[in-house]
Amino acid sequence: AAAAGRAEAEGAAEAALACGLWRYARAPLLHDGGRTAALSDGWVASMIGWMGRPAGGGRAALVRSRVEGAVLEMVGEVALCLGAEGASQLHADLCMASRSDDGPTRLGALRGLGRLYTVLGDAALMHVPNAVPFVTELVEDGEEDVRAEAAATLKQLEGLAKEEFDVDRERAVARR
């Protein structure tokens, strides 16, 4: 019972931290676009792991779900405020995180990319050429949830580009 209480307290503290960080980030983003550069300089990318960690069960799953939602919302807010060009560093951070040895980090990076493409809409087209090599590599990842998220993200990219990508060809080009 004591271990469960500690785990719940840790989960609540993590949720409060993530939600607090999101509220802190959101206010300057909404009011001063010039202050956003520091946020995209690796800070948001450091939160990527939150977006792919296993939820566990019980109260911990609820907390993890709330934190992941808040972090994804923060990624979306940053992308919206920076715009497609301004979000280039954030996009690059997410792409690079997709190369992590850690499965949950790869999954979180893909979820972040998906959120970025969703909020930017057609303006995200400029990021497609950079993203395709990263995402196509993950379509054949060793972890099922990463493969599924990569397939969904690839569909988003294909929708933006209005073309289908040949995964084998794209992977061969990326290896060169």
GROMACS .gro file of N, CA and C in nm:
model
  528
    1ALA      N    1   0.083  -0.119   0.000
    1ALA     CA    2   0.000   0.000   0.000
    1ALA      C    3   0.088   0.126   0.000
    2ALA      N    4   0.199   0.119   0.075
    2ALA     CA    5   0.288   0.235   0.082
    2ALA      C    6   0.351   0.262  -0.054
    3ALA      N    7   0.391   0.155  -0.124
    3ALA     CA    8   0.452   0.171  -0.257
    3ALA      C    9   0.351   0.230  -0.354
    4ALA      N   10   0.226   0.185  -0.345
    4ALA     CA   11   0.122   0.238  -0.434
    4ALA      C   12   0.098   0.386  -0.405
    5GLY      N   13   0.100   0.422  -0.278
    5GLY     CA   14   0.082   0.563  -0.240
    5GLY      C   15   0.195   0.650  -0.292
    6ARG      N   16   0.319   0.600  -0.282
    6ARG     CA   17   0.434   0.674  -0.335
    6ARG      C   18   0.425   0.690  -0.486
    7ALA      N   19   0.387   0.581  -0.554
    7ALA     CA   20   0.375   0.587  -0.701
    7ALA      C   21   0.268   0.688  -0.742
    8GLU      N   22   0.157   0.689  -0.669
    8GLU     CA   23   0.050   0.785  -0.701
    8GLU      C   24   0.097   0.928  -0.675
    9ALA      N   25   0.168   0.950  -0.566
    9ALA     CA   26   0.220   1.083  -0.535
    9ALA      C   27   0.321   1.128  -0.639
   10GLU      N   28   0.409   1.036  -0.683
   10GLU     CA   29   0.506   1.069  -0.787
   10GLU      C   30   0.435   1.103  -0.918
   11GLY      N   31   0.333   1.024  -0.951
   11GLY     CA   32   0.257   1.049  -1.074
   11GLY      C   33   0.188   1.185  -1.069
   12ALA      N   34   0.130   1.219  -0.954
   12ALA     CA   35   0.063   1.348  -0.940
   12ALA      C   36   0.165   1.462  -0.951
   13ALA      N   37   0.283   1.443  -0.894
   13ALA     CA   38   0.388   1.546  -0.903
   13ALA      C   39   0.434   1.563  -1.047
   14GLU      N   40   0.450   1.450  -1.119
   14GLU     CA   41   0.490   1.458  -1.259
   14GLU      C   42   0.384   1.530  -1.342
   15ALA      N   43   0.257   1.500  -1.316
   15ALA     CA   44   0.149   1.566  -1.390
   15ALA      C   45   0.148   1.715  -1.360
   16ALA      N   46   0.164   1.751  -1.234
   16ALA     CA   47   0.165   1.893  -1.198
   16ALA      C   48   0.282   1.965  -1.264
   17LEU      N   49   0.397   1.900  -1.267
   17LEU     CA   50   0.514   1.960  -1.331
   17LEU      C   51   0.489   1.983  -1.480
   18ALA      N   52   0.444   1.880  -1.549
   18ALA     CA   53   0.421   1.893  -1.693
   18ALA      C   54   0.315   1.997  -1.724
   19CYS      N   55   0.206   1.996  -1.648
   19CYS     CA   56   0.100   2.095  -1.672
   19CYS      C   57   0.149   2.235  -1.639
   20GLY      N   58   0.230   2.249  -1.536
   20GLY     CA   59   0.287   2.380  -1.502
   20GLY      C   60   0.381   2.430  -1.611
   21LEU      N   61   0.463   2.340  -1.663
   21LEU     CA   62   0.552   2.378  -1.772
   21LEU      C   63   0.473   2.422  -1.894
   22TRP      N   64   0.366   2.351  -1.924
   22TRP     CA   65   0.284   2.388  -2.039
   22TRP      C   66   0.223   2.527  -2.019
   23ARG      N   67   0.168   2.552  -1.900
   23ARG     CA   68   0.108   2.685  -1.874
   23ARG      C   69   0.215   2.794  -1.881
   24TYR      N   70   0.335   2.766  -1.830
   24TYR     CA   71   0.443   2.862  -1.836
   24TYR      C   72   0.481   2.892  -1.981
   25ALA      N   73   0.489   2.788  -2.061
   25ALA     CA   74   0.528   2.806  -2.201
   25ALA      C   75   0.420   2.876  -2.281
   26ARG      N   76   0.295   2.847  -2.252
   26ARG     CA   77   0.184   2.896  -2.332
   26ARG      C   78   0.167   3.048  -2.323
   27ALA      N   79   0.181   3.104  -2.204
   27ALA     CA   80   0.157   3.248  -2.187
   27ALA      C   81   0.247   3.334  -2.276
   28PRO      N   82   0.380   3.316  -2.272
   28PRO     CA   83   0.463   3.399  -2.361
   28PRO      C   84   0.440   3.368  -2.508
   29LEU      N   85   0.405   3.244  -2.539
   29LEU     CA   86   0.381   3.210  -2.678
   29LEU      C   87   0.262   3.286  -2.732
   30LEU      N   88   0.161   3.302  -2.650
   30LEU     CA   89   0.041   3.369  -2.696
   30LEU      C   90   0.061   3.519  -2.710
   31HIS      N   91   0.156   3.576  -2.637
   31HIS     CA   92   0.168   3.721  -2.631
   31HIS      C   93   0.293   3.779  -2.692
   32ASP      N   94   0.397   3.697  -2.712
   32ASP     CA   95   0.521   3.753  -2.763
   32ASP      C   96   0.594   3.650  -2.847
   33GLY      N   97   0.566   3.648  -2.976
   33GLY     CA   98   0.627   3.552  -3.065
   33GLY      C   99   0.778   3.558  -3.064
   34GLY      N  100   0.837   3.672  -3.028
   34GLY     CA  101   0.982   3.686  -3.026
   34GLY      C  102   1.047   3.608  -2.913
   35ARG      N  103   0.972   3.568  -2.813
   35ARG     CA  104   1.029   3.497  -2.699
   35ARG      C  105   1.021   3.347  -2.716
   36THR      N  106   0.980   3.298  -2.831
   36THR     CA  107   0.959   3.154  -2.847
   36THR      C  108   1.083   3.077  -2.887
   37ALA      N  109   1.186   3.145  -2.934
   37ALA     CA  110   1.302   3.073  -2.984
   37ALA      C  111   1.362   2.981  -2.878
   38ALA      N  112   1.371   3.025  -2.755
   38ALA     CA  113   1.430   2.943  -2.649
   38ALA      C  114   1.349   2.817  -2.626
   39LEU      N  115   1.217   2.823  -2.647
   39LEU     CA  116   1.134   2.706  -2.625
   39LEU      C  117   1.162   2.597  -2.726
   40SER      N  118   1.193   2.636  -2.849
   40SER     CA  119   1.216   2.534  -2.950
   40SER      C  120   1.361   2.488  -2.950
   41ASP      N  121   1.444   2.545  -2.868
   41ASP     CA  122   1.586   2.512  -2.866
   41ASP      C  123   1.612   2.393  -2.773
   42GLY      N  124   1.546   2.280  -2.802
   42GLY     CA  125   1.569   2.160  -2.725
   42GLY      C  126   1.480   2.143  -2.604
   43TRP      N  127   1.415   2.249  -2.558
   43TRP     CA  128   1.334   2.240  -2.437
   43TRP      C  129   1.213   2.151  -2.457
   44VAL      N  130   1.139   2.176  -2.562
   44VAL     CA  131   1.022   2.093  -2.589
   44VAL      C  132   1.066   1.951  -2.623
   45ALA      N  133   1.174   1.938  -2.697
   45ALA     CA  134   1.223   1.805  -2.733
   45ALA      C  135   1.256   1.723  -2.610
   46SER      N  136   1.296   1.787  -2.501
   46SER     CA  137   1.327   1.713  -2.379
   46SER      C  138   1.202   1.651  -2.317
   47MET      N  139   1.085   1.698  -2.357
   47MET     CA  140   0.959   1.644  -2.306
   47MET      C  141   0.907   1.529  -2.390
   48ILE      N  142   0.977   1.496  -2.499
   48ILE     CA  143   0.928   1.394  -2.592
   48ILE      C  144   0.901   1.261  -2.523
   49GLY      N  145   0.986   1.224  -2.432
   49GLY     CA  146   0.969   1.096  -2.365
   49GLY      C  147   0.834   1.081  -2.297
   50TRP      N  148   0.773   1.190  -2.257
   50TRP     CA  149   0.641   1.183  -2.194
   50TRP      C  150   0.537   1.131  -2.291
   51MET      N  151   0.558   1.153  -2.421
   51MET     CA  152   0.454   1.122  -2.518
   51MET      C  153   0.454   0.975  -2.558
   52GLY      N  154   0.551   0.897  -2.515
   52GLY     CA  155   0.555   0.758  -2.558
   52GLY      C  156   0.572   0.658  -2.446
   53ARG      N  157   0.574   0.703  -2.322
   53ARG     CA  158   0.595   0.611  -2.211
   53ARG      C  159   0.472   0.525  -2.187
   54PRO      N  160   0.493   0.400  -2.147
   54PRO     CA  161   0.378   0.314  -2.116
   54PRO      C  162   0.298   0.374  -2.001
   55ALA      N  163   0.167   0.363  -2.010
   55ALA     CA  164   0.079   0.426  -1.912
   55ALA      C  165   0.072   0.349  -1.782
   56GLY      N  166   0.094   0.220  -1.783
   56GLY     CA  167   0.078   0.142  -1.662
   56GLY      C  168  -0.071   0.118  -1.638
   57GLY      N  169  -0.109   0.108  -1.514
   57GLY     CA  170  -0.249   0.083  -1.484
   57GLY      C  171  -0.299   0.173  -1.373
   58GLY      N  172  -0.428   0.170  -1.351
   58GLY     CA  173  -0.491   0.245  -1.243
   58GLY      C  174  -0.471   0.394  -1.253
   59ARG      N  175  -0.446   0.455  -1.140
   59ARG     CA  176  -0.429   0.600  -1.130
   59ARG      C  177  -0.310   0.648  -1.213
   60ALA      N  178  -0.203   0.568  -1.214
   60ALA     CA  179  -0.084   0.606  -1.291
   60ALA      C  180  -0.118   0.621  -1.439
   61ALA      N  181  -0.205   0.536  -1.491
   61ALA     CA  182  -0.244   0.545  -1.632
   61ALA      C  183  -0.318   0.676  -1.659
   62LEU      N  184  -0.405   0.716  -1.566
   62LEU     CA  185  -0.479   0.841  -1.581
   62LEU      C  186  -0.384   0.960  -1.579
   63VAL      N  187  -0.290   0.959  -1.486
   63VAL     CA  188  -0.193   1.068  -1.476
   63VAL      C  189  -0.107   1.074  -1.601
   64ARG      N  190  -0.058   0.959  -1.645
   64ARG     CA  191   0.027   0.954  -1.765
   64ARG      C  192  -0.050   1.006  -1.886
   65SER      N  193  -0.176   0.969  -1.897
   65SER     CA  194  -0.259   1.014  -2.008
   65SER      C  195  -0.276   1.166  -2.005
   66ARG      N  196  -0.299   1.223  -1.886
   66ARG     CA  197  -0.315   1.369  -1.874
   66ARG      C  198  -0.185   1.440  -1.909
   67VAL      N  199  -0.073   1.386  -1.864
   67VAL     CA  200   0.056   1.448  -1.893
   67VAL      C  201   0.084   1.443  -2.043
   68GLU      N  202   0.062   1.326  -2.104
   68GLU     CA  203   0.086   1.313  -2.248
   68GLU      C  204  -0.002   1.412  -2.325
   69GLY      N  205  -0.127   1.424  -2.287
   69GLY     CA  206  -0.216   1.519  -2.353
   69GLY      C  207  -0.167   1.661  -2.340
   70ALA      N  208  -0.119   1.697  -2.221
   70ALA     CA  209  -0.068   1.833  -2.199
   70ALA      C  210   0.057   1.859  -2.281
   71VAL      N  211   0.145   1.762  -2.288
   71VAL     CA  212   0.269   1.780  -2.364
   71VAL      C  213   0.238   1.790  -2.514
   72LEU      N  214   0.149   1.705  -2.563
   72LEU     CA  215   0.111   1.714  -2.704
   72LEU      C  216   0.045   1.848  -2.735
   73GLU      N  217  -0.036   1.895  -2.642
   73GLU     CA  218  -0.098   2.027  -2.661
   73GLU      C  219   0.009   2.136  -2.664
   74MET      N  220   0.109   2.122  -2.579
   74MET     CA  221   0.217   2.221  -2.576
   74MET      C  222   0.294   2.219  -2.709
   75VAL      N  223   0.323   2.101  -2.763
   75VAL     CA  224   0.391   2.091  -2.892
   75VAL      C  225   0.306   2.162  -2.998
   76GLY      N  226   0.176   2.138  -2.995
   76GLY     CA  227   0.087   2.205  -3.090
   76GLY      C  228   0.086   2.356  -3.075
   77GLU      N  229   0.083   2.404  -2.951
   77GLU     CA  230   0.084   2.549  -2.926
   77GLU      C  231   0.213   2.612  -2.977
   78VAL      N  232   0.325   2.547  -2.948
   78VAL     CA  233   0.454   2.599  -2.993
   78VAL      C  234   0.456   2.606  -3.145
   79ALA      N  235   0.412   2.499  -3.212
   79ALA     CA  236   0.411   2.496  -3.358
   79ALA      C  237   0.319   2.604  -3.415
   80LEU      N  238   0.202   2.620  -3.356
   80LEU     CA  239   0.109   2.723  -3.404
   80LEU      C  240   0.168   2.863  -3.389
   81CYS      N  241   0.228   2.888  -3.276
   81CYS     CA  242   0.282   3.022  -3.251
   81CYS      C  243   0.405   3.052  -3.335
   82LEU      N  244   0.486   2.951  -3.360
   82LEU     CA  245   0.606   2.973  -3.440
   82LEU      C  246   0.576   2.973  -3.589
   83GLY      N  247   0.470   2.904  -3.629
   83GLY     CA  248   0.440   2.888  -3.770
   83GLY      C  249   0.528   2.780  -3.831
   84ALA      N  250   0.500   2.745  -3.954
   84ALA     CA  251   0.572   2.634  -4.018
   84ALA      C  252   0.722   2.659  -4.026
   85GLU      N  253   0.762   2.777  -4.071
   85GLU     CA  254   0.906   2.806  -4.081
   85GLU      C  255   0.971   2.815  -3.944
   86GLY      N  256   0.905   2.882  -3.853
   86GLY     CA  257   0.960   2.899  -3.719
   86GLY      C  258   0.970   2.769  -3.642
   87ALA      N  259   0.888   2.671  -3.677
   87ALA     CA  260   0.890   2.542  -3.608
   87ALA      C  261   0.991   2.445  -3.667
   88SER      N  262   1.077   2.494  -3.755
   88SER     CA  263   1.175   2.405  -3.818
   88SER      C  264   1.268   2.338  -3.718
   89GLN      N  265   1.312   2.411  -3.616
   89GLN     CA  266   1.401   2.351  -3.516
   89GLN      C  267   1.326   2.248  -3.433
   90LEU      N  268   1.203   2.279  -3.397
   90LEU     CA  269   1.120   2.183  -3.325
   90LEU      C  270   1.102   2.057  -3.410
   91HIS      N  271   1.073   2.074  -3.536
   91HIS     CA  272   1.058   1.961  -3.628
   91HIS      C  273   1.187   1.879  -3.634
   92ALA      N  274   1.299   1.946  -3.646
   92ALA     CA  275   1.428   1.876  -3.650
   92ALA      C  276   1.454   1.800  -3.520
   93ASP      N  277   1.421   1.861  -3.406
   93ASP     CA  278   1.439   1.794  -3.276
   93ASP      C  279   1.354   1.667  -3.270
   94LEU      N  280   1.231   1.676  -3.316
   94LEU     CA  281   1.143   1.560  -3.313
   94LEU      C  282   1.194   1.451  -3.408
   95CYS      N  283   1.238   1.491  -3.527
   95CYS     CA  284   1.294   1.393  -3.622
   95CYS      C  285   1.416   1.324  -3.562
   96MET      N  286   1.506   1.399  -3.503
   96MET     CA  287   1.626   1.340  -3.445
   96MET      C  288   1.591   1.248  -3.327
   97ALA      N  289   1.491   1.286  -3.248
   97ALA     CA  290   1.450   1.201  -3.136
   97ALA      C  291   1.392   1.068  -3.186
   98SER      N  292   1.341   1.068  -3.309
   98SER     CA  293   1.286   0.943  -3.364
   98SER      C  294   1.396   0.841  -3.391
   99ARG      N  295   1.521   0.882  -3.385
   99ARG     CA  296   1.635   0.792  -3.405
   99ARG      C  297   1.689   0.736  -3.274
  100SER      N  298   1.625   0.768  -3.165
  100SER     CA  299   1.670   0.724  -3.033
  100SER      C  300   1.672   0.571  -3.024
  101ASP      N  301   1.759   0.519  -2.939
  101ASP     CA  302   1.761   0.376  -2.910
  101ASP      C  303   1.643   0.336  -2.821
  102ASP      N  304   1.580   0.433  -2.758
  102ASP     CA  305   1.471   0.412  -2.663
  102ASP      C  306   1.338   0.412  -2.737
  103GLY      N  307   1.266   0.299  -2.734
  103GLY     CA  308   1.138   0.285  -2.804
  103GLY      C  309   1.036   0.391  -2.765
  104PRO      N  310   1.014   0.415  -2.635
  104PRO     CA  311   0.916   0.518  -2.599
  104PRO      C  312   0.954   0.658  -2.650
  105THR      N  313   1.082   0.687  -2.660
  105THR     CA  314   1.124   0.816  -2.715
  105THR      C  315   1.091   0.823  -2.864
  106ARG      N  316   1.116   0.713  -2.937
  106ARG     CA  317   1.079   0.711  -3.079
  106ARG      C  318   0.928   0.729  -3.096
  107LEU      N  319   0.852   0.661  -3.013
  107LEU     CA  320   0.706   0.672  -3.019
  107LEU      C  321   0.662   0.814  -2.987
  108GLY      N  322   0.721   0.874  -2.884
  108GLY     CA  323   0.687   1.012  -2.848
  108GLY      C  324   0.722   1.110  -2.958
  109ALA      N  325   0.836   1.088  -3.023
  109ALA     CA  326   0.875   1.177  -3.133
  109ALA      C  327   0.774   1.169  -3.246
  110LEU      N  328   0.729   1.049  -3.279
  110LEU     CA  329   0.629   1.034  -3.385
  110LEU      C  330   0.498   1.101  -3.347
  111ARG      N  331   0.457   1.086  -3.222
  111ARG     CA  332   0.333   1.152  -3.178
  111ARG      C  333   0.347   1.303  -3.185
  112GLY      N  334   0.465   1.353  -3.149
  112GLY     CA  335   0.489   1.497  -3.159
  112GLY      C  336   0.486   1.545  -3.303
  113LEU      N  337   0.547   1.468  -3.393
  113LEU     CA  338   0.543   1.503  -3.536
  113LEU      C  339   0.399   1.504  -3.586
  114GLY      N  340   0.323   1.404  -3.547
  114GLY     CA  341   0.183   1.398  -3.589
  114GLY      C  342   0.104   1.519  -3.543
  115ARG      N  343   0.130   1.560  -3.419
  115ARG     CA  344   0.061   1.678  -3.365
  115ARG      C  345   0.103   1.803  -3.442
  116LEU      N  346   0.231   1.816  -3.470
  116LEU     CA  347   0.283   1.931  -3.543
  116LEU      C  348   0.217   1.939  -3.681
  117TYR      N  349   0.209   1.826  -3.753
  117TYR     CA  350   0.148   1.826  -3.885
  117TYR      C  351  -0.001   1.858  -3.878
  118THR      N  352  -0.066   1.809  -3.774
  118THR     CA  353  -0.210   1.835  -3.759
  118THR      C  354  -0.237   1.983  -3.739
  119VAL      N  355  -0.162   2.047  -3.649
  119VAL     CA  356  -0.191   2.188  -3.620
  119VAL      C  357  -0.145   2.281  -3.732
  120LEU      N  358  -0.037   2.245  -3.801
  120LEU     CA  359   0.011   2.331  -3.909
  120LEU      C  360  -0.067   2.311  -4.039
  121GLY      N  361  -0.132   2.197  -4.053
  121GLY     CA  362  -0.210   2.170  -4.174
  121GLY      C  363  -0.123   2.175  -4.298
  122ASP      N  364  -0.175   2.234  -4.405
  122ASP     CA  365  -0.103   2.238  -4.532
  122ASP      C  366   0.032   2.309  -4.523
  123ALA      N  367   0.047   2.399  -4.428
  123ALA     CA  368   0.175   2.470  -4.412
  123ALA      C  369   0.288   2.374  -4.373
  124ALA      N  370   0.252   2.258  -4.319
  124ALA     CA  371   0.354   2.159  -4.280
  124ALA      C  372   0.417   2.091  -4.400
  125LEU      N  373   0.366   2.115  -4.519
  125LEU     CA  374   0.420   2.055  -4.640
  125LEU      C  375   0.571   2.080  -4.653
  126MET      N  376   0.616   2.195  -4.607
  126MET     CA  377   0.760   2.226  -4.617
  126MET      C  378   0.847   2.128  -4.540
  127HIS      N  379   0.790   2.058  -4.441
  127HIS     CA  380   0.867   1.966  -4.358
  127HIS      C  381   0.868   1.823  -4.413
  128VAL      N  382   0.784   1.795  -4.511
  128VAL     CA  383   0.771   1.658  -4.562
  128VAL      C  384   0.904   1.600  -4.611
  129PRO      N  385   0.980   1.671  -4.697
  129PRO     CA  386   1.105   1.610  -4.746
  129PRO      C  387   1.203   1.573  -4.635
  130ASN      N  388   1.206   1.651  -4.530
  130ASN     CA  389   1.297   1.621  -4.418
  130ASN      C  390   1.246   1.504  -4.335
  131ALA      N  391   1.115   1.490  -4.323
  131ALA     CA  392   1.057   1.390  -4.233
  131ALA      C  393   1.052   1.250  -4.293
  132VAL      N  394   1.033   1.241  -4.424
  132VAL     CA  395   1.010   1.111  -4.487
  132VAL      C  396   1.119   1.008  -4.454
  133PRO      N  397   1.248   1.042  -4.462
  133PRO     CA  398   1.349   0.939  -4.429
  133PRO      C  399   1.339   0.889  -4.284
  134PHE      N  400   1.306   0.978  -4.192
  134PHE     CA  401   1.295   0.938  -4.051
  134PHE      C  402   1.175   0.846  -4.030
  135VAL      N  403   1.062   0.887  -4.085
  135VAL     CA  404   0.938   0.813  -4.062
  135VAL      C  405   0.939   0.678  -4.135
  136THR      N  406   0.988   0.676  -4.258
  136THR     CA  407   0.989   0.548  -4.332
  136THR      C  408   1.079   0.445  -4.264
  137GLU      N  409   1.184   0.492  -4.201
  137GLU     CA  410   1.271   0.399  -4.127
  137GLU      C  411   1.196   0.331  -4.013
  138LEU      N  412   1.106   0.405  -3.950
  138LEU     CA  413   1.034   0.352  -3.834
  138LEU      C  414   0.914   0.264  -3.871
  139VAL      N  415   0.877   0.263  -3.998
  139VAL     CA  416   0.768   0.175  -4.041
  139VAL      C  417   0.807   0.029  -4.019
  140GLU      N  418   0.936   0.001  -4.013
  140GLU     CA  419   0.984  -0.135  -3.990
  140GLU      C  420   1.055  -0.148  -3.856
  141ASP      N  421   1.019  -0.065  -3.761
  141ASP     CA  422   1.078  -0.067  -3.626
  141ASP      C  423   1.050  -0.201  -3.558
  142GLY      N  424   1.132  -0.236  -3.462
  142GLY     CA  425   1.115  -0.360  -3.388
  142GLY      C  426   1.000  -0.359  -3.289
  143GLU      N  427   0.944  -0.242  -3.260
  143GLU     CA  428   0.835  -0.232  -3.164
  143GLU      C  429   0.704  -0.202  -3.237
  144GLU      N  430   0.604  -0.282  -3.208
  144GLU     CA  431   0.476  -0.274  -3.279
  144GLU      C  432   0.410  -0.137  -3.269
  145ASP      N  433   0.410  -0.078  -3.149
  145ASP     CA  434   0.343   0.052  -3.133
  145ASP      C  435   0.416   0.162  -3.211
  146VAL      N  436   0.548   0.151  -3.222
  146VAL     CA  437   0.625   0.248  -3.301
  146VAL      C  438   0.593   0.230  -3.449
  147ARG      N  439   0.587   0.105  -3.495
  147ARG     CA  440   0.552   0.079  -3.636
  147ARG      C  441   0.414   0.135  -3.670
  148ALA      N  442   0.318   0.113  -3.582
  148ALA     CA  443   0.181   0.161  -3.606
  148ALA      C  444   0.177   0.314  -3.611
  149GLU      N  445   0.246   0.379  -3.519
  149GLU     CA  446   0.249   0.526  -3.518
  149GLU      C  447   0.322   0.579  -3.640
  150ALA      N  448   0.430   0.511  -3.681
  150ALA     CA  449   0.504   0.553  -3.801
  150ALA      C  450   0.415   0.540  -3.925
  151ALA      N  451   0.338   0.433  -3.934
  151ALA     CA  452   0.247   0.415  -4.048
  151ALA      C  453   0.143   0.527  -4.051
  152ALA      N  454   0.090   0.563  -3.934
  152ALA     CA  455  -0.008   0.672  -3.928
  152ALA      C  456   0.056   0.806  -3.966
  153THR      N  457   0.178   0.829  -3.919
  153THR     CA  458   0.248   0.954  -3.951
  153THR      C  459   0.282   0.959  -4.100
  154LEU      N  460   0.321   0.845  -4.156
  154LEU     CA  461   0.349   0.839  -4.299
  154LEU      C  462   0.224   0.873  -4.380
  155LYS      N  463   0.109   0.826  -4.336
  155LYS     CA  464  -0.017   0.860  -4.404
  155LYS      C  465  -0.041   1.011  -4.399
  156GLN      N  466  -0.010   1.073  -4.284
  156GLN     CA  467  -0.022   1.219  -4.275
  156GLN      C  468   0.068   1.287  -4.378
  157LEU      N  469   0.192   1.240  -4.386
  157LEU     CA  470   0.288   1.299  -4.480
  157LEU      C  471   0.241   1.281  -4.625
  158GLU      N  472   0.189   1.163  -4.654
  158GLU     CA  473   0.137   1.138  -4.788
  158GLU      C  474   0.019   1.228  -4.819
  159GLY      N  475  -0.065   1.252  -4.719
  159GLY     CA  476  -0.178   1.343  -4.737
  159GLY      C  477  -0.132   1.485  -4.764
  160LEU      N  478  -0.029   1.529  -4.695
  160LEU     CA  479   0.025   1.663  -4.717
  160LEU      C  480   0.087   1.675  -4.856
  161ALA      N  481   0.164   1.573  -4.894
  161ALA     CA  482   0.236   1.576  -5.022
  161ALA      C  483   0.146   1.536  -5.139
  162LYS      N  484   0.031   1.479  -5.109
  162LYS     CA  485  -0.062   1.432  -5.211
  162LYS      C  486   0.003   1.328  -5.303
  163GLU      N  487   0.083   1.242  -5.240
  163GLU     CA  488   0.147   1.130  -5.310
  163GLU      C  489   0.179   1.020  -5.211
  164GLU      N  490   0.192   0.899  -5.263
  164GLU     CA  491   0.232   0.786  -5.179
  164GLU      C  492   0.383   0.772  -5.185
  165PHE      N  493   0.442   0.732  -5.072
  165PHE     CA  494   0.586   0.712  -5.068
  165PHE      C  495   0.617   0.563  -5.070
  166ASP      N  496   0.716   0.526  -5.148
  166ASP     CA  497   0.763   0.389  -5.153
  166ASP      C  498   0.863   0.372  -5.038
  167VAL      N  499   0.821   0.301  -4.936
  167VAL     CA  500   0.903   0.288  -4.815
  167VAL      C  501   1.040   0.230  -4.846
  168ASP      N  502   1.046   0.126  -4.928
  168ASP     CA  503   1.175   0.064  -4.959
  168ASP      C  504   1.267   0.162  -5.032
  169ARG      N  505   1.212   0.235  -5.128
  169ARG     CA  506   1.294   0.332  -5.203
  169ARG      C  507   1.342   0.444  -5.111
  170GLU      N  508   1.253   0.494  -5.027
  170GLU     CA  509   1.290   0.603  -4.935
  170GLU      C  510   1.397   0.559  -4.836
  171ARG      N  511   1.388   0.438  -4.789
  171ARG     CA  512   1.489   0.386  -4.695
  171ARG      C  513   1.624   0.371  -4.765
  172ALA      N  514   1.623   0.325  -4.891
  172ALA     CA  515   1.748   0.311  -4.966
  172ALA      C  516   1.813   0.446  -4.988
  173VAL      N  517   1.734   0.546  -5.019
  173VAL     CA  518   1.787   0.682  -5.038
  173VAL      C  519   1.843   0.735  -4.907
  174ALA      N  520   1.775   0.710  -4.796
  174ALA     CA  521   1.821   0.758  -4.666
  174ALA      C  522   1.953   0.696  -4.623
  175ARG      N  523   1.978   0.573  -4.666
  175ARG     CA  524   2.103   0.504  -4.629
  175ARG      C  525   2.225   0.556  -4.704
  176ARG      N  526   2.203   0.624  -4.816
  176ARG     CA  527   2.318   0.673  -4.897
  176ARG      C  528   2.392   0.782  -4.829
   0.00000   0.00000   0.00000
